[in-house]
Amino acid sequence: MSETGSGSFDPQLNGAADFMELLCISVENEEEQNKPGREDVHISKNVLRKQRHWEKQLAAKKSKRKEEKQRRRLNRQQESGVGTDPQLTKRVMKAMARERLAEARSTGLKLCVDLSMTDCMSDKEISRLAGQVRRLYGSNKKATRPFRLFLSDLRQDSRLHRECVRMNDGFLNYTMDMAEESCLDLFPPETIVYLTPDADEGLTSSSSRRSQTLWFSDDVQLNCALDSVEGDKVYVLGGLVDESIQKKLSSSRASELKVRAARLPIDEYMVKRSNQKNFHSKILAINQVFDILLTFCDTGSWTEALQTWFPLGKGYVVAPDASSPLPATES
């Protein structure tokens, strides 16, 4: 406060100062009253958090219901032969694939990859075989009617197992049966059909040898080409790769197991194509054989299956007059 020349306070100035002080106190009190208390702020945050959580749950339920409708619609379309919806999400497609693979474990045709011959393969061949297993499984996942798949003679301490785990994401979660046992330990020998390109050559063996094996029966001698895929059989593929040095290993393996051997009907539906290198081969990777079997089971046509999946570089083409009147499956 200012003072007058006589040393006393000016009453007007003193009154103005009191008034300003009262005005500041009033404003501060009003602002304090308008501020939310700690309890109010805490409750507001909880409400907002709960509301956001509820909205997320609601959105997730709506999305799940939509995907479930899409999945059921696609199942109905596949059963009736109508084309699939291209707008389906990856999540729906994966869920449907899991359902089909799970159903195949009880109702699907059986196919086993015999991995007992990997000891005679190089590291490069082992790596290629691991890639073929991945592609074979990928084809089965996409199939409308997938097979029930088995991997036999797959030891957990083997080079192939380590390579499959290294190369193939989620290999240990594949929907297939993996066993260290032989295919003979998994299935009755009379149900096994061992697919090998050298099946015909086994039929030229001596009569004494024919009497020692189950697969050299009279009807097989007449024709060992695979004509149909039967539901009560187990189709076994030898786990080998194209550049394997040792020849006829798969046919020797079938003879060793004393089971029926058969080959794809390449000679019946295909002819050699003229080429400068004169290269012709019937040896296919396991995933290529599997794709041919899948397509034949879907279409009932060896012509279509071979034309779609037999590699042109092998030197064979489908014969112009080839036809496939045989049924795809037999009960």
XYZ file of C-alpha atoms in Angstrom:
331
model
C 0.000 0.000 0.000
C 1.177 3.523 -0.742
C 1.553 6.135 1.957
C 0.752 9.855 1.906
C 3.295 12.485 2.689
C 2.143 12.693 6.329
C 2.880 8.956 6.856
C -0.777 7.751 6.939
C -2.479 5.259 4.500
C -4.790 6.546 1.796
C -8.219 5.078 2.621
C -9.301 5.015 -1.044
C -6.310 2.990 -2.104
C -6.744 0.659 0.836
C -10.374 0.021 -0.079
C -9.471 -0.723 -3.724
C -6.852 -3.230 -2.632
C -9.347 -5.037 -0.394
C -11.820 -5.199 -3.225
C -9.280 -6.715 -5.636
C -8.265 -9.288 -3.044
C -11.868 -10.347 -2.520
C -12.388 -10.567 -6.299
C -9.353 -12.906 -6.714
C -10.556 -15.162 -3.914
C -14.016 -15.408 -5.519
C -12.549 -16.343 -8.913
C -10.243 -18.949 -7.384
C -13.101 -20.519 -5.464
C -15.215 -20.735 -8.616
C -12.406 -22.377 -10.562
C -11.800 -24.828 -7.713
C -15.447 -25.768 -7.678
C -15.470 -26.351 -11.436
C -12.445 -28.701 -11.307
C -13.413 -32.419 -11.198
C -12.300 -34.225 -8.087
C -9.867 -37.137 -8.175
C -12.690 -39.555 -7.601
C -14.642 -38.172 -10.557
C -11.586 -38.418 -12.853
C -10.971 -42.022 -11.746
C -14.564 -43.048 -12.386
C -14.557 -41.399 -15.792
C -11.454 -43.295 -16.907
C -12.902 -46.608 -15.750
C -16.124 -45.962 -17.613
C -14.264 -45.075 -20.796
C -12.041 -48.143 -20.536
C -15.005 -50.443 -19.980
C -16.854 -48.849 -22.853
C -13.909 -49.341 -25.242
C -13.550 -52.954 -24.096
C -17.245 -53.590 -24.681
C -17.075 -52.013 -28.146
C -14.106 -54.241 -29.066
C -15.952 -57.345 -27.882
C -19.025 -56.351 -29.850
C -16.979 -55.771 -33.015
C -15.185 -59.109 -32.569
C -18.504 -60.949 -32.165
C -19.914 -59.301 -35.280
C -16.791 -60.228 -37.255
C -16.907 -63.807 -35.977
C -20.596 -64.156 -36.899
C -19.878 -62.784 -40.376
C -16.985 -65.200 -40.917
C -19.074 -68.107 -39.650
C -21.820 -67.237 -42.146
C -19.240 -67.028 -44.933
C -17.764 -70.386 -43.928
C -21.155 -72.093 -43.909
C -22.069 -70.505 -47.231
C -18.828 -71.693 -48.823
C -19.395 -75.202 -47.479
C -22.847 -75.228 -49.044
C -21.431 -73.913 -52.322
C -18.751 -76.590 -52.409
C -21.277 -79.320 -51.697
C -23.546 -78.042 -54.480
C -20.688 -77.355 -56.917
C -21.134 -73.567 -56.959
C -18.001 -71.401 -57.229
C -16.352 -70.026 -54.103
C -16.571 -66.431 -52.894
C -13.317 -64.564 -53.653
C -13.975 -62.120 -50.803
C -13.484 -64.719 -48.061
C -10.940 -63.730 -45.455
C -7.787 -65.712 -44.833
C -9.015 -66.494 -41.357
C -12.164 -68.129 -42.738
C -10.193 -70.098 -45.312
C -7.802 -71.395 -42.651
C -10.672 -72.397 -40.386
C -12.349 -74.277 -43.224
C -9.094 -76.035 -44.137
C -8.677 -77.138 -40.518
C -12.202 -78.539 -40.521
C -11.627 -80.492 -43.738
C -8.310 -81.897 -42.492
C -9.886 -82.885 -39.181
C -12.704 -84.664 -41.007
C -10.210 -86.428 -43.280
C -8.635 -88.065 -40.223
C -11.757 -90.209 -39.924
C -13.196 -90.374 -43.452
C -10.420 -89.463 -45.898
C -8.477 -91.676 -48.261
C -5.131 -92.707 -46.785
C -1.718 -91.831 -48.173
C 1.605 -92.550 -46.478
C 5.083 -91.287 -47.328
C 7.672 -93.968 -46.563
C 10.780 -92.202 -45.242
C 12.836 -95.308 -44.545
C 15.253 -94.654 -47.425
C 16.646 -91.281 -46.364
C 19.928 -92.761 -45.107
C 21.080 -93.246 -48.697
C 20.369 -89.604 -49.602
C 22.706 -86.622 -49.579
C 22.062 -83.474 -47.539
C 20.929 -81.687 -50.691
C 18.429 -84.449 -51.450
C 17.201 -84.394 -47.850
C 16.586 -80.663 -48.184
C 14.657 -81.166 -51.419
C 12.568 -83.917 -49.850
C 11.670 -81.625 -46.951
C 10.443 -79.062 -49.480
C 8.371 -81.713 -51.253
C 6.732 -82.694 -47.967
C 5.771 -79.049 -47.444
C 4.272 -78.749 -50.936
C 2.420 -82.054 -50.557
C 0.864 -80.858 -47.301
C -0.014 -77.507 -48.880
C -1.886 -79.253 -51.690
C -3.765 -81.377 -49.181
C -4.833 -78.297 -47.203
C -6.333 -76.722 -50.328
C -8.076 -79.899 -51.473
C -11.863 -80.113 -51.353
C -11.550 -83.726 -50.196
C -8.150 -84.019 -48.536
C -6.378 -87.291 -47.811
C -5.422 -88.488 -44.383
C -1.635 -88.200 -44.492
C 0.984 -90.296 -42.724
C 4.754 -89.968 -42.494
C 6.289 -93.310 -41.540
C 9.878 -94.075 -40.462
C 10.377 -90.440 -39.438
C 12.765 -90.448 -36.495
C 12.981 -87.287 -34.434
C 16.777 -87.449 -34.419
C 17.010 -87.874 -38.208
C 18.404 -85.363 -40.701
C 15.054 -85.158 -42.461
C 13.146 -84.306 -39.284
C 15.591 -81.534 -38.452
C 15.409 -80.198 -42.006
C 11.597 -80.273 -42.038
C 11.482 -78.313 -38.772
C 14.055 -75.829 -40.093
C 12.500 -75.282 -43.523
C 8.776 -75.697 -42.917
C 7.049 -73.218 -40.599
C 4.704 -74.987 -38.196
C 5.847 -78.444 -39.303
C 5.271 -79.962 -35.864
C 1.657 -78.731 -36.019
C 0.887 -80.234 -39.440
C -2.421 -82.125 -39.439
C -0.883 -85.456 -40.358
C 0.251 -88.568 -38.505
C 4.015 -88.750 -37.968
C 5.415 -92.065 -36.765
C 8.806 -93.637 -36.279
C 7.305 -97.034 -37.129
C 7.291 -98.642 -40.580
C 4.194 -98.522 -42.751
C 3.838 -102.269 -42.114
C 3.502 -101.500 -38.414
C 0.811 -98.926 -39.148
C -1.306 -100.787 -41.717
C -2.186 -104.390 -42.636
C 0.034 -105.485 -45.567
C -2.938 -106.508 -47.710
C -4.222 -102.907 -47.668
C -0.966 -101.315 -48.847
C -0.414 -100.240 -52.453
C 3.166 -99.083 -52.947
C 3.401 -96.600 -55.816
C 6.624 -96.941 -57.790
C 7.483 -96.172 -61.436
C 9.335 -99.512 -61.651
C 6.368 -101.706 -60.734
C 6.328 -103.396 -64.165
C 9.934 -104.500 -63.874
C 9.149 -106.414 -60.700
C 6.681 -108.537 -62.642
C 9.467 -110.031 -64.747
C 10.960 -111.723 -61.714
C 11.185 -115.488 -61.468
C 8.216 -117.571 -60.358
C 10.056 -118.549 -57.184
C 10.284 -114.896 -56.207
C 6.631 -114.297 -57.112
C 5.580 -116.924 -54.624
C 7.379 -115.054 -51.848
C 5.583 -111.719 -52.197
C 1.974 -110.717 -51.637
C 1.961 -108.145 -54.411
C 2.848 -110.597 -57.193
C -0.640 -112.100 -57.420
C -2.125 -113.215 -60.749
C -4.386 -110.187 -61.198
C -1.533 -107.768 -60.493
C 0.658 -109.496 -63.065
C -1.871 -108.719 -65.769
C -1.828 -104.987 -65.063
C 0.006 -103.196 -62.278
C -1.016 -99.723 -63.499
C -3.214 -97.937 -60.989
C -6.747 -97.852 -62.381
C -8.668 -96.460 -59.427
C -8.202 -95.137 -55.883
C -9.966 -97.334 -53.358
C -11.168 -96.263 -49.942
C -9.978 -99.406 -48.156
C -6.384 -99.118 -49.417
C -3.372 -97.179 -48.179
C -1.270 -95.624 -50.938
C 2.405 -95.422 -50.065
C 4.928 -93.112 -51.756
C 8.643 -93.726 -51.448
C 10.338 -90.673 -49.940
C 13.020 -90.183 -52.602
C 14.060 -87.339 -54.888
C 14.760 -87.236 -58.627
C 18.541 -87.098 -58.493
C 18.922 -90.064 -56.168
C 21.888 -92.074 -57.464
C 20.540 -95.504 -56.604
C 17.868 -96.756 -58.991
C 14.749 -98.821 -58.340
C 14.883 -98.240 -54.594
C 11.113 -97.842 -54.294
C 10.343 -101.094 -56.140
C 12.952 -102.891 -54.058
C 11.323 -101.456 -50.940
C 7.902 -102.758 -52.037
C 9.413 -106.182 -52.657
C 11.086 -106.091 -49.248
C 7.788 -105.252 -47.550
C 5.996 -107.947 -49.615
C 3.128 -105.645 -50.545
C 1.373 -104.861 -53.783
C 3.219 -102.453 -56.092
C 1.554 -100.226 -58.661
C 2.473 -97.346 -60.919
C 0.635 -94.352 -62.303
C -0.975 -95.158 -65.698
C 1.513 -93.036 -67.633
C 2.009 -95.554 -70.452
C -1.744 -95.970 -70.844
C -2.541 -92.260 -71.206
C 0.664 -90.557 -72.331
C 3.142 -90.824 -75.202
C 6.739 -89.755 -75.571
C 7.210 -86.293 -76.994
C 9.917 -85.683 -79.564
C 12.729 -83.523 -78.225
C 16.333 -82.845 -79.170
C 17.726 -84.255 -75.942
C 15.598 -87.386 -76.245
C 14.970 -87.162 -72.496
C 12.055 -89.144 -71.095
C 11.445 -89.894 -67.428
C 8.535 -91.234 -65.391
C 10.136 -90.415 -62.045
C 8.133 -87.766 -60.178
C 8.492 -85.976 -56.868
C 6.137 -87.134 -54.130
C 4.161 -83.872 -54.254
C 3.687 -84.256 -58.032
C 2.357 -87.794 -57.628
C 0.072 -86.578 -54.862
C -1.306 -83.723 -56.995
C -2.106 -86.230 -59.737
C -3.950 -88.462 -57.265
C -5.895 -85.512 -55.836
C -7.033 -84.336 -59.259
C -7.987 -87.862 -60.323
C -10.082 -88.292 -57.168
C -11.861 -84.989 -57.875
C -12.444 -85.486 -61.602
C -12.295 -89.247 -62.190
C -10.084 -88.532 -65.198
C -6.485 -89.751 -65.493
C -6.204 -87.681 -68.658
C -6.999 -84.444 -66.849
C -4.869 -85.331 -63.831
C -1.796 -86.216 -65.892
C -2.236 -83.311 -68.271
C -2.491 -80.875 -65.358
C 0.383 -82.081 -63.184
C 2.818 -84.190 -65.225
C 5.848 -81.909 -65.863
C 6.464 -81.133 -69.543
C 10.204 -81.421 -68.978
C 9.838 -85.154 -68.408
C 9.277 -85.636 -72.151
C 5.725 -87.035 -72.081
C 2.410 -85.618 -73.306
C -1.118 -86.928 -72.987
C -2.109 -89.032 -75.980
C -4.676 -87.311 -78.246
C -7.132 -90.217 -77.991
C -6.608 -90.846 -74.252
C -9.693 -91.223 -72.104
C -10.421 -92.207 -68.517
C -13.739 -94.032 -68.093
C -12.636 -95.657 -64.830
C -14.130 -94.582 -61.500
C -12.089 -92.372 -59.225
C -12.788 -94.331 -56.067
C -14.176 -97.662 -55.111
C -15.622 -98.586 -51.756
